[in-house]
Each structure stands twice: as structure tokens, then as C-alpha cells.
Coordinates of C-alpha atoms in Angstrom, one line a residue:
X176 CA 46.6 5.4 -33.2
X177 CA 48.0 5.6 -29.5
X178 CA 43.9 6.9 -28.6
X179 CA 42.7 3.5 -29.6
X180 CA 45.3 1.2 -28.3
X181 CA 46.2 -0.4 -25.2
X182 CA 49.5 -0.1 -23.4
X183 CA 51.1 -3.4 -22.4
X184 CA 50.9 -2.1 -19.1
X185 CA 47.8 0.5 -17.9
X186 CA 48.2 1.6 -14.2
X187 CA 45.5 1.4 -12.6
X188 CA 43.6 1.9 -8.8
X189 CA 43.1 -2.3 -9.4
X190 CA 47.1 -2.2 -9.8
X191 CA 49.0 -3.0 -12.9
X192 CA 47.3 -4.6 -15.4
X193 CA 49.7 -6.3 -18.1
X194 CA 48.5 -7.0 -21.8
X195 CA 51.0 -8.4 -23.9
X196 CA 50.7 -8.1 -27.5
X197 CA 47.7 -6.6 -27.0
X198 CA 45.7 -9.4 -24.9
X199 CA 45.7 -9.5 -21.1
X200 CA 47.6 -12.4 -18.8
X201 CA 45.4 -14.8 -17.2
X202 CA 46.3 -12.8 -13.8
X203 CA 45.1 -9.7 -15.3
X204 CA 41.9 -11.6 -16.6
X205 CA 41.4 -12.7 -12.9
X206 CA 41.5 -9.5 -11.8
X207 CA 39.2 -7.5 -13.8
X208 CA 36.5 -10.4 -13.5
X209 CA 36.7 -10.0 -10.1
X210 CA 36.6 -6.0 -10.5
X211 CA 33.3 -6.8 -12.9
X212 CA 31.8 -8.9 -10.6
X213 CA 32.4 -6.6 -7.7
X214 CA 31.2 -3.9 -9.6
X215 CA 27.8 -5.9 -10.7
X216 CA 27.1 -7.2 -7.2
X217 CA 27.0 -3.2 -6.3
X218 CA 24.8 -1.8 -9.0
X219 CA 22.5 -5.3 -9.0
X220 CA 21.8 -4.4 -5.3
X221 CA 21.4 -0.4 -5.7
X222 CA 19.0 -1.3 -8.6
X223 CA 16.7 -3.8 -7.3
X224 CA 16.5 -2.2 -4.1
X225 CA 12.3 -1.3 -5.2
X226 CA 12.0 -4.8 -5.7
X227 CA 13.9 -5.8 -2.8
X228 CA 12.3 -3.6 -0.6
X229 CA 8.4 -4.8 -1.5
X230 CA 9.5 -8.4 -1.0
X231 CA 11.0 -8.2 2.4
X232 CA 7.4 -6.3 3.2
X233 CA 5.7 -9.2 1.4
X234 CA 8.0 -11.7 3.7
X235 CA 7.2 -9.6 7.0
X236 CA 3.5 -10.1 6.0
X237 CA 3.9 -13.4 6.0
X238 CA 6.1 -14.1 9.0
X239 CA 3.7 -12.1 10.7
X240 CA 0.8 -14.3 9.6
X241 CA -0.6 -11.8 7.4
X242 CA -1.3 -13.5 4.1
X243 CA -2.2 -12.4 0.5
X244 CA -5.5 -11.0 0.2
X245 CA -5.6 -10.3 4.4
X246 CA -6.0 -6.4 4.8
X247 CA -3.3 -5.1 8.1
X248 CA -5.3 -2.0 9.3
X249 CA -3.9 0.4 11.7
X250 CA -7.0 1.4 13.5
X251 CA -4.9 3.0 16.5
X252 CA -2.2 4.4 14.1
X253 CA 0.9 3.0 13.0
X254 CA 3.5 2.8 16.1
X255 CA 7.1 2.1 16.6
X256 CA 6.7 -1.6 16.9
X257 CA 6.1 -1.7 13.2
X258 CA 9.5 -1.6 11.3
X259 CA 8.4 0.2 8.5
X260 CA 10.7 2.8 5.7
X261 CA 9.3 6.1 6.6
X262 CA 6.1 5.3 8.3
X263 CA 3.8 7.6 10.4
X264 CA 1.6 8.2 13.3
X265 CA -0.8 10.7 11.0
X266 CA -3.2 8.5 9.5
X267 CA -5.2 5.2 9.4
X268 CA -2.8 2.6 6.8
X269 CA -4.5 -0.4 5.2
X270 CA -2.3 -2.7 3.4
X271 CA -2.3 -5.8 1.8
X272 CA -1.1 -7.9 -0.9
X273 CA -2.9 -8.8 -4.4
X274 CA -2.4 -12.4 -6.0
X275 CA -3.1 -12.3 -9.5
X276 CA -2.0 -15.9 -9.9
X277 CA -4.9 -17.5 -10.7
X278 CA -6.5 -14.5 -12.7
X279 CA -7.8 -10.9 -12.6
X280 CA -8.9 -9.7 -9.3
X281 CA -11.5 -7.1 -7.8
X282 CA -10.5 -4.2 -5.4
X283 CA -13.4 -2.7 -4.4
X284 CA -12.5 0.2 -2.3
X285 CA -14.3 2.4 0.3
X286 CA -14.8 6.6 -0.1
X287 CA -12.7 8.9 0.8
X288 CA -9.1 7.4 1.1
X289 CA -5.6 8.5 -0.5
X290 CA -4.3 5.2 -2.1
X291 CA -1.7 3.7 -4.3
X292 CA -1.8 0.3 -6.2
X293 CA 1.7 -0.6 -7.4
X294 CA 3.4 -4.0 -8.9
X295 CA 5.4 -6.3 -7.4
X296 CA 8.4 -4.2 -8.6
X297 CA 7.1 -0.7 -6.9
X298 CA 6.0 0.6 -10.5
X299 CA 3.3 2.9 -10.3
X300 CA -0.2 1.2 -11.3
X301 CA -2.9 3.5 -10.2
X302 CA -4.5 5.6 -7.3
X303 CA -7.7 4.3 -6.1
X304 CA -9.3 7.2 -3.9
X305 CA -9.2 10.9 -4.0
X306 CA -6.5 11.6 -6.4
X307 CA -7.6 8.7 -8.9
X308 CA -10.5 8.0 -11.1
X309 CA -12.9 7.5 -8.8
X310 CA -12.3 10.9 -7.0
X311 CA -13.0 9.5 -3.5
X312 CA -16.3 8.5 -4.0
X313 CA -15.1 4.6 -3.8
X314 CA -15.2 2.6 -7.1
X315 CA -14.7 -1.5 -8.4
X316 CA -10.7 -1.4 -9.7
X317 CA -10.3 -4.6 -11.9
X318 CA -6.3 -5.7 -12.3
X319 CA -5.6 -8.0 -15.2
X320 CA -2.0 -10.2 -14.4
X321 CA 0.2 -10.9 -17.8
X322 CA -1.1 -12.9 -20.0
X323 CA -4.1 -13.3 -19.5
X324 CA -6.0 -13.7 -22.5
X325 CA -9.8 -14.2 -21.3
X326 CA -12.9 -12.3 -21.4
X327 CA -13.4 -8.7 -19.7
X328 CA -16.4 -6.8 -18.5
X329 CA -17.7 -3.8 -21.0
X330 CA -17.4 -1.2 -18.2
X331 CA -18.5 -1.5 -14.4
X332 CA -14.8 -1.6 -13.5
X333 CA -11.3 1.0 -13.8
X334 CA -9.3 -1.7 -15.3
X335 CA -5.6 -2.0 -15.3
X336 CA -3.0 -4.3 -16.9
X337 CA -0.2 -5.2 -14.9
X338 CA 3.6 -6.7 -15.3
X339 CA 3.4 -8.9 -11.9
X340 CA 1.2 -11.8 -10.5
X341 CA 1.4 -9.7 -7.2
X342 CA 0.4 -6.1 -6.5
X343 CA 0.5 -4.1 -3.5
X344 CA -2.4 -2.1 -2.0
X345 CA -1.1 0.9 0.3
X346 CA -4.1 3.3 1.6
X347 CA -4.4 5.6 4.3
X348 CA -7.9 6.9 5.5
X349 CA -8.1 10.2 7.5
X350 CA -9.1 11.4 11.0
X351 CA -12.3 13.0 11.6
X352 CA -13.2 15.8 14.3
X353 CA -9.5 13.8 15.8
X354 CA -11.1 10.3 15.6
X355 CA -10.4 7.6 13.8
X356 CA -12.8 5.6 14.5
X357 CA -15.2 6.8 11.1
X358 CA -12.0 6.1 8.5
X359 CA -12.1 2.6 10.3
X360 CA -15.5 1.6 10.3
X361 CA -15.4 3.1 6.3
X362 CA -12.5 0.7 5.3
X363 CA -13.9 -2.4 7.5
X364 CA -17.1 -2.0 5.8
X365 CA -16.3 -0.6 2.2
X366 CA -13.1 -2.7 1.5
X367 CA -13.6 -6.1 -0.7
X368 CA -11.1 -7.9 -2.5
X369 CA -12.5 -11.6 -4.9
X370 CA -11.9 -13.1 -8.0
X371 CA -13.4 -12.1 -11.1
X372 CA -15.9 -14.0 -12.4
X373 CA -16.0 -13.5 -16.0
X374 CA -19.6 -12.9 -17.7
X375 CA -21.5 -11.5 -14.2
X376 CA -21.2 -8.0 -13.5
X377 CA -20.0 -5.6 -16.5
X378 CA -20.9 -7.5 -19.4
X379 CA -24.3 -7.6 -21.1
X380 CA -26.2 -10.3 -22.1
X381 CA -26.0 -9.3 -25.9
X382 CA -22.4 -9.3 -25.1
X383 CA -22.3 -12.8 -24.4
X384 CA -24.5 -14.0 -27.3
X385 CA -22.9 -11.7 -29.6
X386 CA -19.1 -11.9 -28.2
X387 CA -19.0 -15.4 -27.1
X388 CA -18.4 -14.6 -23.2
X389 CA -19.1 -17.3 -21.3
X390 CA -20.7 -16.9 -18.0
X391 CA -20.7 -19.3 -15.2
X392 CA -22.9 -22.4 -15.4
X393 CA -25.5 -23.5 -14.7
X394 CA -26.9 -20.1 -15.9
X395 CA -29.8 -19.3 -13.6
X396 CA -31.2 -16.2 -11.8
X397 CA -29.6 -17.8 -8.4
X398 CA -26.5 -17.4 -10.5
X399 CA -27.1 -14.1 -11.1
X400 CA -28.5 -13.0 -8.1
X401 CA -25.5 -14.5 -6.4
X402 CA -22.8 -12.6 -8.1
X403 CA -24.6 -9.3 -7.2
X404 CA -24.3 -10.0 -3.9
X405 CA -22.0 -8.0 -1.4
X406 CA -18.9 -10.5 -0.9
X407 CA -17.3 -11.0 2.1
X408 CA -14.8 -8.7 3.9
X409 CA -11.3 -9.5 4.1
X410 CA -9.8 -10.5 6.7
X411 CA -8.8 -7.6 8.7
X412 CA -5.7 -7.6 11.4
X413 CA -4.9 -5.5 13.7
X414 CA -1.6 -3.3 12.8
X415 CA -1.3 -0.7 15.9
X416 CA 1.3 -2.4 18.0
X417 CA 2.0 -5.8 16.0
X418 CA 5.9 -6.6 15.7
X419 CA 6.7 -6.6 12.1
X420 CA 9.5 -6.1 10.4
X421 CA 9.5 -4.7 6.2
X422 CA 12.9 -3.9 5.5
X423 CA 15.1 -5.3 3.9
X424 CA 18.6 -6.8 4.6
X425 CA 21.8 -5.3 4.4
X426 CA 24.1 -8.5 3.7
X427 CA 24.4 -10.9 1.5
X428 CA 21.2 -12.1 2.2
X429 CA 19.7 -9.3 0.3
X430 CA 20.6 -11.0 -3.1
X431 CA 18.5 -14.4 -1.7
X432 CA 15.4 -11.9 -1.7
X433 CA 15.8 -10.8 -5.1
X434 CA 16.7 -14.2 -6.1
X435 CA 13.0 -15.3 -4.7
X436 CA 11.6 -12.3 -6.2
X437 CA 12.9 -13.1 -9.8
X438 CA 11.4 -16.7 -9.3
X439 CA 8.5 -15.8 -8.3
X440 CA 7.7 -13.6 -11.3
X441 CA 7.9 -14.1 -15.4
X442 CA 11.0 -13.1 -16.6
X443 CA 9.2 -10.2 -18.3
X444 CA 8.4 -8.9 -15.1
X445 CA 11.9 -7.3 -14.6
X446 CA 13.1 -4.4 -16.5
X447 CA 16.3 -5.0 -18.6
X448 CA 18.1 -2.6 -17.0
X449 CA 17.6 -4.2 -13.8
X450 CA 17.8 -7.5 -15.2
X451 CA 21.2 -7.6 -16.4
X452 CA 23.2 -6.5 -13.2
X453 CA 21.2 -9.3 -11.4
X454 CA 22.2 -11.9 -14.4
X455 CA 25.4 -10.9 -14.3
X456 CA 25.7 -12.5 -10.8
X457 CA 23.9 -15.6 -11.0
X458 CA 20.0 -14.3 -10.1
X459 CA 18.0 -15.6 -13.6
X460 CA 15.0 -16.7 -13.9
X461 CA 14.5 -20.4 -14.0
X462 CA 18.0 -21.1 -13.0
X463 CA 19.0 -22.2 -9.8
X464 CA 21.1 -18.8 -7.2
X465 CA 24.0 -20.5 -6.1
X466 CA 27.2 -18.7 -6.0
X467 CA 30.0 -20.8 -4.9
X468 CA 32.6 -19.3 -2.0
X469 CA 34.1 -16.4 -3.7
X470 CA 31.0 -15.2 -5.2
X471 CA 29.5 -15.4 -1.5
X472 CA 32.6 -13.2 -0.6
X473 CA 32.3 -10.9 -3.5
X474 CA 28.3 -10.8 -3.3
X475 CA 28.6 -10.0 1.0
X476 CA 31.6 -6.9 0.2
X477 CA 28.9 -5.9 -3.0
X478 CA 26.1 -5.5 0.0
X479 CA 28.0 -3.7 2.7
X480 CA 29.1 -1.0 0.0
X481 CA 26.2 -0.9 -2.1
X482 CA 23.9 -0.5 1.2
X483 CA 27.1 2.4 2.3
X484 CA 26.1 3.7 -0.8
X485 CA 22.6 4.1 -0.5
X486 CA 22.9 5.2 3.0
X487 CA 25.5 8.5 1.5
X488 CA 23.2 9.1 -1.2
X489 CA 19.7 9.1 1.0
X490 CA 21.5 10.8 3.7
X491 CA 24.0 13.5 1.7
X492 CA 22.3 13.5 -2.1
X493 CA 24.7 16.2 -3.7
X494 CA 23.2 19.6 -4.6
X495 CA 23.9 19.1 -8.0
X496 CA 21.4 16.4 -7.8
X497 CA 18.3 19.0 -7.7
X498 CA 17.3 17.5 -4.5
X499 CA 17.6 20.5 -2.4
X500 CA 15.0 22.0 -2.1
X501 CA 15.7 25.4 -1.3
X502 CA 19.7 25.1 -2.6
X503 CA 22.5 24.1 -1.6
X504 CA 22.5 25.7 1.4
X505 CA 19.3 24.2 2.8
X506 CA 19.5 20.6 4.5
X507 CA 15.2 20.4 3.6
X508 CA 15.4 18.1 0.7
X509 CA 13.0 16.8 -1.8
X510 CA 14.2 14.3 -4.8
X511 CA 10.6 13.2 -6.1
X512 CA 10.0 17.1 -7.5
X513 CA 13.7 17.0 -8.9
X514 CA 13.4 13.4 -10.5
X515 CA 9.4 12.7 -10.6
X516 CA 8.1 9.3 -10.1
X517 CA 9.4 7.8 -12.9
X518 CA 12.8 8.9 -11.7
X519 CA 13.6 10.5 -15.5
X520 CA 10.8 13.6 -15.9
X521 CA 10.6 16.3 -12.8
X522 CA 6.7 17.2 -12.3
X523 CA 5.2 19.6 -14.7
X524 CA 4.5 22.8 -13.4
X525 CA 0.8 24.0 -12.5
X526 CA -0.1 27.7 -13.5
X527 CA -3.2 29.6 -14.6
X528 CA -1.9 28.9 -18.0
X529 CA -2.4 25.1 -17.4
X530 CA -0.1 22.6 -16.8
X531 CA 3.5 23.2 -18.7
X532 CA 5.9 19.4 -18.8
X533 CA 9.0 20.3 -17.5
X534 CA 11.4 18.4 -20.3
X535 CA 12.8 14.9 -19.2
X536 CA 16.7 14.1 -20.2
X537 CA 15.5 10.6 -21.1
X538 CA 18.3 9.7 -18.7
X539 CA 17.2 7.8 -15.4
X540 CA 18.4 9.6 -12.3
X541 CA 19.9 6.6 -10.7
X542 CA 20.7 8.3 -7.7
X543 CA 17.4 9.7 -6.3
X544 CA 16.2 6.6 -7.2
X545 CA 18.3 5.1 -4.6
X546 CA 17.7 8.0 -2.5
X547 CA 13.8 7.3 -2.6
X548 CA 14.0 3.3 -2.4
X549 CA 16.2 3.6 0.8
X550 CA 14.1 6.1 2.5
X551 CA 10.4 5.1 1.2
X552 CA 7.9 2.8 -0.1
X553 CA 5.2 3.3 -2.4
X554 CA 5.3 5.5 -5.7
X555 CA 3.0 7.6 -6.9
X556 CA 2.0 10.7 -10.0
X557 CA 0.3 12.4 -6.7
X558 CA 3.8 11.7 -4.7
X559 CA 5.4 14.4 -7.2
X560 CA 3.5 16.7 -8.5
X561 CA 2.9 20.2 -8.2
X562 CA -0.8 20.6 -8.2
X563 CA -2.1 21.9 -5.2
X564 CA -4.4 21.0 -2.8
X565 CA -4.0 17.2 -3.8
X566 CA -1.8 14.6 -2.1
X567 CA 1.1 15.3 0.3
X568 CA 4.4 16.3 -0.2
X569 CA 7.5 15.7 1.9
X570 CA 10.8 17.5 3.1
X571 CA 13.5 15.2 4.6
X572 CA 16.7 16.6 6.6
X573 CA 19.1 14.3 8.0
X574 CA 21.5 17.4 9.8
X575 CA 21.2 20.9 11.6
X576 CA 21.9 24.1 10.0
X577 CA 25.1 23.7 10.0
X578 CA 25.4 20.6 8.9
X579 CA 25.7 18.7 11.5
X580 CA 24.1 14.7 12.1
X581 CA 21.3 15.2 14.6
X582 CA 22.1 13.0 17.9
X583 CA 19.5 11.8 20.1
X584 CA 20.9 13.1 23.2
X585 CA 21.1 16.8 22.3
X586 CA 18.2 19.8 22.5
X587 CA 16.9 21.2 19.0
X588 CA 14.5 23.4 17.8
X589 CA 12.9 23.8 14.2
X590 CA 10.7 27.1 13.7
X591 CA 7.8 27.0 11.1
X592 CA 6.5 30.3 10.0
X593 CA 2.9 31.1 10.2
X594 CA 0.4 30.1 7.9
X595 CA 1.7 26.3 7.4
X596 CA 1.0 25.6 3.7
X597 CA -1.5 22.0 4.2
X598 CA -4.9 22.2 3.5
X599 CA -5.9 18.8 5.5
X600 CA -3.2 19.2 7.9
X601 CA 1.0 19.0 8.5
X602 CA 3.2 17.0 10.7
X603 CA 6.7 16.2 11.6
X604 CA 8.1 12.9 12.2
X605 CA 11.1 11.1 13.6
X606 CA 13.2 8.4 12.3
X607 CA 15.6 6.2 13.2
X608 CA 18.7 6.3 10.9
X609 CA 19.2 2.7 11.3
X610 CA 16.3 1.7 10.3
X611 CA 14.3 4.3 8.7
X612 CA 11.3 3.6 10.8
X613 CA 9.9 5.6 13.5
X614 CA 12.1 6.0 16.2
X615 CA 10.9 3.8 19.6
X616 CA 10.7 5.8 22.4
X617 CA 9.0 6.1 25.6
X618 CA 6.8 8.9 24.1
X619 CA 5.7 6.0 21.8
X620 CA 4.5 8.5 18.5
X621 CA 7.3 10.7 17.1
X622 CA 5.4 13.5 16.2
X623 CA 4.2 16.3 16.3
X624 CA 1.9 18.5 13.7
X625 CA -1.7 20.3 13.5
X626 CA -4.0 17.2 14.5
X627 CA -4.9 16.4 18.2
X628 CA -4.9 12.2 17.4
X629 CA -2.7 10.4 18.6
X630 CA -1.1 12.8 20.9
X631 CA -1.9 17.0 21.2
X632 CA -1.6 19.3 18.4
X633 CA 1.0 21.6 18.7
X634 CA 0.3 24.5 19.7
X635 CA 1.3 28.0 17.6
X636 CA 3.3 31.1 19.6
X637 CA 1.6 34.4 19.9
X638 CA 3.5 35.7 16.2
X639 CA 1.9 32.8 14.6
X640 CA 5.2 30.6 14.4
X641 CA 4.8 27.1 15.1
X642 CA 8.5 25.7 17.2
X643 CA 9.1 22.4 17.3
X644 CA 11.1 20.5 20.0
X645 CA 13.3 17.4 20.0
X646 CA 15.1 16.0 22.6
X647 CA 15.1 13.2 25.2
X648 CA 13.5 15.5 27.7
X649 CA 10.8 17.7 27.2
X650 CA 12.2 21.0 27.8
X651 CA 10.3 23.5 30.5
X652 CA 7.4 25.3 29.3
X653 CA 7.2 23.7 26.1
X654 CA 3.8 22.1 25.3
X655 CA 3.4 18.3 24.9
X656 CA 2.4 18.5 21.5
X657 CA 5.5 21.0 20.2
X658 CA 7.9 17.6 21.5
X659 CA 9.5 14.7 20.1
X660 CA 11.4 12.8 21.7
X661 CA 14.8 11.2 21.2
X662 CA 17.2 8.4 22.5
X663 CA 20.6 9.0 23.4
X664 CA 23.5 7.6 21.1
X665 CA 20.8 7.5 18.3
X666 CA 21.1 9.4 15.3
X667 CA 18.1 10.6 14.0
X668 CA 16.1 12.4 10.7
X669 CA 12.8 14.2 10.3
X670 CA 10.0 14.5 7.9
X671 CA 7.7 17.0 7.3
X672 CA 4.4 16.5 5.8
X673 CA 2.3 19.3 4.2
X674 CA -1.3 17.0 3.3
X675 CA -3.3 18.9 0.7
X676 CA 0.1 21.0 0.4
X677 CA -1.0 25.1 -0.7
X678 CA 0.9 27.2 -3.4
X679 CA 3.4 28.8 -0.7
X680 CA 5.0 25.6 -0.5
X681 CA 5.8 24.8 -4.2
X682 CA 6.4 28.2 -5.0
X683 CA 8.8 28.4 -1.9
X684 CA 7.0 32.0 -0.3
X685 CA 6.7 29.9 2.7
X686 CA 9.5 27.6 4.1
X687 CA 10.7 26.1 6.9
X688 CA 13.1 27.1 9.5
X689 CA 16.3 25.2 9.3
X690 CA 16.9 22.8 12.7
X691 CA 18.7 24.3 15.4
X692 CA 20.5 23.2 17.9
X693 CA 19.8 24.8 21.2
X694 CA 22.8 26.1 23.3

């Protein structure tokens, strides 16, 4: 009996806790409520972080003046000034935000973009553009909010039900002969975004004397004639150079965003499993957030280590975790192809035998989840999978080759072997490691890669190896385009970007150079 009973005394790293007669003292009660509630406050923010992190972008929108249904559009390429997870200088983004509120709406988009839909939560939804169902030709996406319970269109649209009220539209468009301009003028012209007017477009006429769909009245051919009409564009603004900020906090405040974010969705929005750590400190839906002075205290420690935590685990993910993406003894790493976008099944593999699932644990794989959240936005099938020629795929390293944090005011080098694996083309990009957003600099785009927009192309060595440079100075003799620049007393991380990545990458014949630091 001694395995299933409790001492009167367990020593513990809370201290002694004392249960006599088998039921602990009030001080002892105290104690490991406040353990529990520390101990919810951390996994409630390490969980909700996808949520967290779309609503403070949501809120930048709006402090910015960009609202709901308003298209940001980075003509000029995304700089610095936006404060964005992981952004980059490489193509043209369009984003915007989707209210579903008031009923299904209409995306229609324009050819030849890579794209994601997701909810309000970051769950995928779909991929309008070259990797979804319209293949890149542009296509009418119809999204359907939660309980809705009205009439839909017999075909016309690729229709999707959603969990949330609110979606997100993230696109990016590509250069052309190094000009934007063409991917602009295709998004300003072929982007639409309006209500859906049951009983006009997609639905028969026998359909609505045989199903009982009502169209709009008064029935005439105006009315018709009308709804056939192009609409109107959105309203575009501006994104190169606009101050905005999309990250979210790192104090207490964090727990007021998901607090707002529960709110403003049906409680059937939320996953359980994310659900419960928020209950468990006070964030439900329909009842009011207000923790009284020691929850404050507990909820501001829970913040400072559950963003410490997300920090270790973007920045140092254990090898064990499959991250690594050429072993252990690589700092390139990769936790999308070890967890897949839903964070539980790694991508299936792709060879001339078809595609072969790779099994899934049923276990999620909490930590590259936090890994991902804290370094990214945006989920995708086409973020983690290993078909080639379609998408992008991404190495982070946070270190040198030997392991050491990268700092701003030193000299290094990465080497990329010939024959760069990307189809479309491949880039490396600078971060801060405060904010995860492109580092600010006098150079202005941290980058450097194959395209000659917004700054050279780098430019390959006579054996076909591609170096790149990093450093607050550009070093003699090395080309503008093979330099990023760096700030002093800044730590700093890079990505590189293989777009339209080629069987040498996922079956690892071709792979990076670790970073160096120059002597």
C-alpha cells in the first residue's frame, strides 16, 4: 500500500508539504494552489500563443488604421519599419483581415500568388493560389462563419467552413524580370473581398424554385445584372515603410489579449486543450477577466517565464526534438518537417512510389509548437511538406558552428554550395532576437539571395559557391549583394529560404555551410 499513499510529510522543490491523516493543512493547500495557478498561467500563455499572436496583428491593423476588409500591400517590399515575426524583403505581402460576423463572405483572388487563409486561432483553412485548388489561375473562395444555417451556391465557389467569425488572408505575389510592379498591379486589380448575396451567382434558377432559395428582391434583370458586376476593390494601403507593430506582448498584458480574443469568438472557437489552461485563470467566455492582486502577480511571473520559455525552446529546441535538421550537430533547424502543420504528423514522404504518411504518435508536440508560434505566423499543408517544386521551405540558426549566439558587432561568413536547391529562387534573412522581425539597419533590407529587387543579387565565386557576409561593415571586396548587415550589441538569427525548394534539399545531398565566424 505505501505506492498509493501519501506521507504526512512529501519533500518537495515547493518545500514541505504536511498532510495529516491523510488531508493537507490549509498552508499546504495555499501553497499548491498557488503552485497550480503558477503552473496554469505558464502553459495558458505557451498555448494560446497562435491565438495571441494573430490578435496583437489584428490590433496593430487597427492602431495603424487598417481595418477588417482593408488589404495592407507591400508594393515596395516589406521593410524594417514593420514589426512583423519572421518577415521578409523577398516578395510582395497582401494581408488583411476577414469578418464573417454578419455572414459568409467572398475572397476573390488574383493569378499567380502563394497564399494562406487561416482562422482567427492560426488553424489552417486553405491556400488560395498556386498550391490550392485553383492552381494559380485565381478563383471565388466562399468562407461560411459557425452557424450559419442559410442557403449556399451549387458550385461557382471553393467553399470552406470555418470555426471563427474572423479569418486571416496572408499572400505573397512574386517579382518579375526583378520588378514588382506586375505582382502589384495583379493584386490591385484581381483582389475583391464582399458579402454573399445568397441566390445570385452559383445557384440556378431550378434551384430556387425547386430548393426554396431565396434570392434578393425585387427580382429583376437589374438585379441580376447587378450582382454580375465586378465589385469594388478594397481598399488598399500602403505597407512598405508604415510603422506597425504585430507582436505580441511579453507581460502580463498578454493574458488581456487572449482575454479579448476569447470574447470576441463563440466558445466553440477554442480548442479544449487550450481552453482549460485559460479557464483555469479566469479568461472564459462570457465572464468578466479580472484577476485580483495576487493573480496579477502570479499571471505577470507566468508571462516572464512562459515567454523565457518560448524564447529557449525557439532559440535552443533540443535535438531530441527532430528539429535539427541535419543532427544534432547542425545549428540549421527545421520543426515544421519534424512536427507537420498540425504539430502531431511529420510530412509524408514524396517518392516515385507516391506519397508514403509518415505515422503520427497522436501526441501533440507541444514544443515545436511553441517553437513555430514564437518565431512565425501563418500555417500551412505547403509550409511542411516534402513535395518538391511547391511552396518554400525554411532553415533557421540562431548560433555559429560552434555554438555560439551571433552578435551584431562581429564578422561571419556562411558558405552555400553550388547548385542552390529553389526553383523560383533562395534568400537569407536577418532578425532581430528581440523581436523576431527584420533587423533595422542602415542597409534598410537584411538580405541577401538570388533576386536583384530590392537590393543586388548575390553574386556566386568562380567554384560555384555562393558566401554570404554579415557584419556591421561590409568587408573589402565583398559584393553588395553577398552583405547583411548588423548592429552592434544586437544579437541576431537567420533564415534561409529555398522558394520552389528541389529534391537536394529534402533529401539532404545539398546543405548548407554552417556560419562562421571570421578571425
Amino acid at each position: 500500500m505505501e505506492a498509493v499513499s501519501t506521507p504526512e510529510r512529501v519533500e518537495t522543490h515547493l518545500g514541505t508539504l504536511e498532510f495529516p491523516l491523510g488531508v493537507p493543512t490549509d498552508e499546504t493547500a495555499d501553497r499548491l494552489y498557488e503552485h497550480l495557478d503558477r503552473a496554469h498561467g505558464v502553459r495558458a500563455f505557451l498555448d494560446a500563443y497562435s491565438g495571441v499572436n494573430l490578435w496583437a496583428a489584428r490590433r496593430g491593423f487597427l492602431d495603424a488604421g487598417i481595418e477588417d476588409h482593408d488589404v495592407l500591400l507591400f508594393s515596395e517590399f516589406m521593410d524594417p519599419g514593420t514589426v512583423l515575426l519572421t518577415g521578409n524583403a523577398d516578395t510582395v505581402y497582401f494581408v488583411t483581415f476577414l469578418d464573417l460576423t454578419e455572414g459568409p463572405v467572398v475572397v476573390e483572388m488574383p493569378p499567380l500568388t502563394l497564399s494562406f487563409v487561416n482562422d482567427l486561432w492560426f488553424r489552417w483553412v486553405t491556400d488560395p493560389g498556386m498550391p490550392g485548388p485553383d492552381r494559380g489561375t485565381g478563383g471565388s473562395y466562399l468562407f461560411v462563419p459557425p452557424g450559419y444555417d442559410g442557403p449556399l451556391p451549387e458550385g461557382g465557389f471553393f467553399t470552406h467552413r470555418v470555426r471563427t467569425t474572423r479569418l486571416i488572408l496572408g499572400g505573397r505575389a512574386f517579382l518579375e524580370g526583378d520588378d514588382p510592379g506586375p505582382a502589384v498591379k495583379r493584386v490591385r486589380e484581381g483582389l475583391r473581398i464582399h458579402r454573399y448575396v445568397p441566390g445570385l451567382y452559383g445557384t440556378s434558377v431550378a434551384e430556387i424554385v425547386t430548393g426554396g432559395t431565396a434570392p434578393p428582391l425585387p427580382w429583376t434583370a437589374e438585379t441580376w445584372t447587378a450582382a454580375l458586376r465586378r465589385t469594388d476593390p478594397p481598399r488598399f494601403v500602403e505597407g512598405t515603410g508604415l510603422p506597425l507593430n504585430t507582436v505580441p506582448p511579453a507581460d502580463a498584458t498578454y493574458f488581456d489579449f487572449a482575454n479579448e480574443l476569447v470574447q470576441d469568438q463563440a466558445a466553440g472557437a477554442l480548442d479544449p486543450e487550450i481552453a482549460g489552461p485559460l479557464a483555469a485563470i479566469g479568461i472564459v467566455k462570457g465572464e468578466p477577466f479580472a484577476p485580483d492582486t495576487r493573480m496579477r502577480k502570479i499571471l505577470a511571473e507566468a508571462a516572464a517565464v512562459g515567454n523565457a520559455t518560448a524564447r529557449t525552446l525557439a532559440c535552443r529546441p533540443r535535438p531530441s526534438e527532430g528539429a535539427h535538421f541535419y543532427g544534432a550537430s547542425s545549428r540549421w533547424v527545421n520543426g515544421l518537417l519534424a512536427s507537420g502543420y498540425d504539430f502531431m504528423t511529420p510530412p509524408a514522404d514524396i517518392t516515385d512510389r507516391g506519397v508514403e504518411p509518415r505515422p503520427s504518435t497522436g501526441a501533440r508536440k507541444l514544443n515545436l509548437r511553441s517553437w513555430w508560434w514564437y518565431l512565425a505566423v501563418g500555417i500551412s499543408p505547403t509550409f511542411a511538406t516534402r513535395l518538391t517544386g511547391v511552396g518554400s521551405q525554411y532553415l533557421f540558426s540562431f548560433a555559429d558552428r560552434e555554438g555560439r549566439a551571433l552578435e551584431g558587432g562581429k564578422h561571419y561568413r556562411l558558405v552555400l554550395p553550388p547548385d542552390i536547391p529553389a526553383a523560383r529562387f533562395w534568400s537569407c534573412t536577418v532578425y532581430d532576437n528581440q523581436t523576431r522581425s527584420m533587423i533595422d539597419t542602415p542597409q534598410r533590407f537584411p538580405r541577401a539571395g538570388s533576386q536583384g529587387y530590392p537590393g543586388p543579387a548575390a553574386v556566386a565565386d568562380t567554384d560555384g559557391t555562393t558566401t554570404v557576409h554579415f557584419g556591421p561593415g561590409r568587408p573589402d571586396g565583398v559584393p553588395e549583394g553577398n552583405w547583411i548587415q548588423t548592429l552592434p550589441g544586437r544579437g541576431w538569427f537567420v533564415v534561409l529560404r529555398l522558394y520552389s525548394p528541389l529534391g537536394p534539399f529534402f533529401d539532404k545531398t545539398w546543405r548548407p555551410g554552417e556560419i562562421e565566424a571570421v578571425r
